[in-house]
Short mmCIF file of C-alpha atoms in Angstrom, two decimals:
data_model
loop_
_atom_site.label_atom_id
_atom_site.label_comp_id
_atom_site.label_asym_id
_atom_site.label_seq_id
_atom_site.Cartn_x
_atom_site.Cartn_y
_atom_site.Cartn_z
CA UNK A 73 0.24 0.11 0.07
CA UNK A 74 1.21 3.39 -1.01
CA UNK A 75 1.85 5.93 1.78
CA UNK A 76 2.09 9.96 1.81
CA UNK A 77 3.02 12.33 4.36
CA UNK A 78 0.93 15.31 5.38
CA UNK A 79 1.85 18.38 7.51
CA UNK A 80 -0.43 19.04 10.59
CA UNK A 81 -0.66 22.48 11.58
CA UNK A 82 -1.99 22.51 15.50
CA UNK A 83 -1.40 25.26 17.94
CA UNK A 84 1.31 27.01 16.14
CA UNK A 85 3.35 23.80 15.60
CA UNK A 86 3.82 21.43 12.88
CA UNK A 87 3.76 17.74 12.92
CA UNK A 88 4.66 15.23 10.15
CA UNK A 89 2.13 12.36 9.72
CA UNK A 90 2.29 9.49 7.48
CA UNK A 91 -0.95 7.88 6.24
CA UNK A 92 -2.01 5.52 3.47
CA UNK A 93 -2.87 7.22 0.17
CA UNK A 94 -6.42 5.89 0.31
CA UNK A 95 -6.59 7.08 4.05
CA UNK A 96 -10.21 8.24 5.41
CA UNK A 97 -10.72 11.41 6.99
CA UNK A 98 -11.57 9.51 10.32
CA UNK A 99 -8.52 7.44 9.95
CA UNK A 100 -6.32 10.33 9.93
CA UNK A 101 -8.22 11.50 12.99
CA UNK A 102 -7.24 8.39 14.73
CA UNK A 103 -3.74 8.28 13.60
CA UNK A 104 -3.27 11.97 15.25
CA UNK A 105 -5.23 10.72 18.47
CA UNK A 106 -2.33 8.24 18.57
CA UNK A 107 0.23 11.07 18.37
CA UNK A 108 -1.78 13.79 20.37
CA UNK A 109 -4.03 12.10 22.74
CA UNK A 110 -6.81 14.30 21.29
CA UNK A 111 -10.12 12.35 20.73
CA UNK A 112 -11.21 12.03 16.92
CA UNK A 113 -14.70 13.74 17.82
CA UNK A 114 -12.52 16.76 19.27
CA UNK A 115 -10.64 17.22 16.30
CA UNK A 116 -11.62 19.68 13.17
CA UNK A 117 -9.50 19.41 10.32
CA UNK A 118 -9.49 21.97 7.41
CA UNK A 119 -7.70 21.73 4.15
CA UNK A 120 -7.69 24.97 1.75
CA UNK A 121 -10.70 26.51 3.65
CA UNK A 122 -13.14 23.15 3.52
CA UNK A 123 -13.70 21.55 7.16
CA UNK A 124 -12.94 17.51 6.17
CA UNK A 125 -16.10 15.58 7.17
CA UNK A 126 -15.72 12.16 8.85
CA UNK A 127 -18.53 10.24 6.75
CA UNK A 128 -16.27 7.85 5.05
CA UNK A 129 -14.66 10.54 2.66
CA UNK A 130 -11.14 9.77 1.84
CA UNK A 131 -8.46 12.24 1.84
CA UNK A 132 -7.97 11.93 -1.73
CA UNK A 133 -11.66 12.73 -2.37
CA UNK A 134 -10.76 16.27 -0.95
CA UNK A 135 -7.56 16.36 -3.27
CA UNK A 136 -5.33 15.94 -0.71
CA UNK A 137 -2.00 14.54 -1.65
CA UNK A 138 1.65 14.05 -0.76
CA UNK A 139 3.00 16.89 1.56
CA UNK A 140 -0.40 18.73 1.95
CA UNK A 141 -0.72 21.13 5.00
CA UNK A 142 -3.86 20.33 7.12
CA UNK A 143 -5.09 22.49 10.01
CA UNK A 144 -6.12 21.04 13.16
CA UNK A 145 -8.47 22.55 15.65
CA UNK A 146 -9.30 21.08 19.31
CA UNK A 147 -13.15 21.19 19.62
CA UNK A 148 -14.75 21.42 22.96
CA UNK A 149 -18.51 21.66 24.24
CA UNK A 150 -19.96 24.79 25.94
CA UNK A 151 -23.47 25.66 27.06
CA UNK A 152 -25.28 28.56 26.01
CA UNK A 153 -27.81 29.49 29.13
CA UNK A 154 -30.61 31.84 28.05
CA UNK A 155 -31.64 34.23 30.64
CA UNK A 156 -35.19 35.06 30.21
CA UNK A 157 -36.70 38.24 31.28
CA UNK A 158 -40.08 36.86 32.15
CA UNK A 159 -40.11 33.94 34.49
CA UNK A 160 -42.79 31.82 33.64
CA UNK A 161 -42.04 28.80 36.38
CA UNK A 162 -40.20 26.71 33.38
CA UNK A 163 -36.31 26.67 33.66
CA UNK A 164 -34.49 28.74 31.24
CA UNK A 165 -33.29 26.90 28.27
CA UNK A 166 -29.85 25.74 27.81
CA UNK A 167 -28.22 24.93 24.55
CA UNK A 168 -24.76 22.65 24.07
CA UNK A 169 -22.42 23.30 20.84
CA UNK A 170 -19.02 22.40 19.97
CA UNK A 171 -16.65 25.18 19.47
CA UNK A 172 -12.82 25.77 18.90
CA UNK A 173 -10.91 28.75 20.37
CA UNK A 174 -10.55 30.32 16.72
CA UNK A 175 -14.28 31.00 16.39
CA UNK A 176 -15.77 34.42 17.26
CA UNK A 177 -18.64 35.11 19.39
CA UNK A 178 -20.46 36.36 16.25
CA UNK A 179 -19.66 33.10 14.37
CA UNK A 180 -20.85 31.24 17.51
CA UNK A 181 -24.10 33.32 17.41
CA UNK A 182 -24.76 32.37 13.90
CA UNK A 183 -24.04 28.63 14.75
CA UNK A 184 -26.58 28.72 17.23
CA UNK A 185 -29.18 30.33 15.40
CA UNK A 186 -28.78 27.67 12.69
CA UNK A 187 -28.55 24.62 14.62
CA UNK A 188 -31.44 25.64 17.23
CA UNK A 189 -33.70 28.02 15.21
CA UNK A 190 -33.55 30.77 17.86
CA UNK A 191 -32.29 34.25 16.83
CA UNK A 192 -29.01 34.42 18.99
CA UNK A 193 -27.79 37.06 16.70
CA UNK A 194 -30.02 39.36 18.69
CA UNK A 195 -28.97 38.51 21.86
CA UNK A 196 -25.66 39.47 23.94
CA UNK A 197 -23.55 36.72 25.07
CA UNK A 198 -21.74 37.04 28.88
CA UNK A 199 -19.84 35.22 30.87
CA UNK A 200 -22.04 35.37 33.88
CA UNK A 201 -25.50 35.61 34.38
CA UNK A 202 -25.19 39.64 35.14
CA UNK A 203 -26.34 41.77 32.04
CA UNK A 204 -23.46 44.26 31.78
CA UNK A 205 -20.42 41.71 31.01
CA UNK A 206 -21.33 41.33 27.25
CA UNK A 207 -18.77 39.68 25.01
CA UNK A 208 -18.00 41.34 21.71
CA UNK A 209 -18.93 39.67 18.51
CA UNK A 210 -15.57 40.18 16.53
CA UNK A 211 -13.57 38.91 19.36
CA UNK A 212 -12.27 35.08 19.33
CA UNK A 213 -13.53 32.77 21.95
CA UNK A 214 -9.86 31.65 23.07
CA UNK A 215 -9.59 35.46 24.07
CA UNK A 216 -11.94 34.57 26.92
CA UNK A 217 -10.34 31.56 27.98
CA UNK A 218 -13.45 29.42 27.41
CA UNK A 219 -12.90 25.79 28.30
CA UNK A 220 -14.62 22.34 27.92
CA UNK A 221 -18.12 22.60 29.42
CA UNK A 222 -17.92 26.53 30.02
CA UNK A 223 -21.41 28.21 30.43
CA UNK A 224 -22.08 31.47 28.56
CA UNK A 225 -25.34 33.57 29.25
CA UNK A 226 -27.60 34.84 26.61
CA UNK A 227 -29.61 38.04 27.08
CA UNK A 228 -32.36 39.55 24.98
CA UNK A 229 -31.15 43.20 23.48
#
């Protein structure tokens, strides 16, 4: 079986990985798990602006060849807790979502709106349940030191 070398860019470092020419995206993620101890489902791979999907697709189907450069980002889960102005006796809704530190707050709001059908783009997000600590849409999530299982609070504007 023929092999090829790909370069993985992760956290400002580069890692050379040898894979079979017919390797799947998920197969590459398993190889990266062996090298970096990062679970495959916690990995987002990007090549030339495209997010690589796990669904049995091969690297070749994305036109990835020898010496290609692939960006790896670590995904982690956070929850958005919507703080309702009117208390109707029901608990405030929470929405889980996977993100990486390069996502902006504005992009996070768009992803939430698409995934859950709730208009988050018209809400402020904050680090606590206090109204006056809103996060800026153009700022990357990594700037706020969010970690796995962090909770953000959403407020109607």
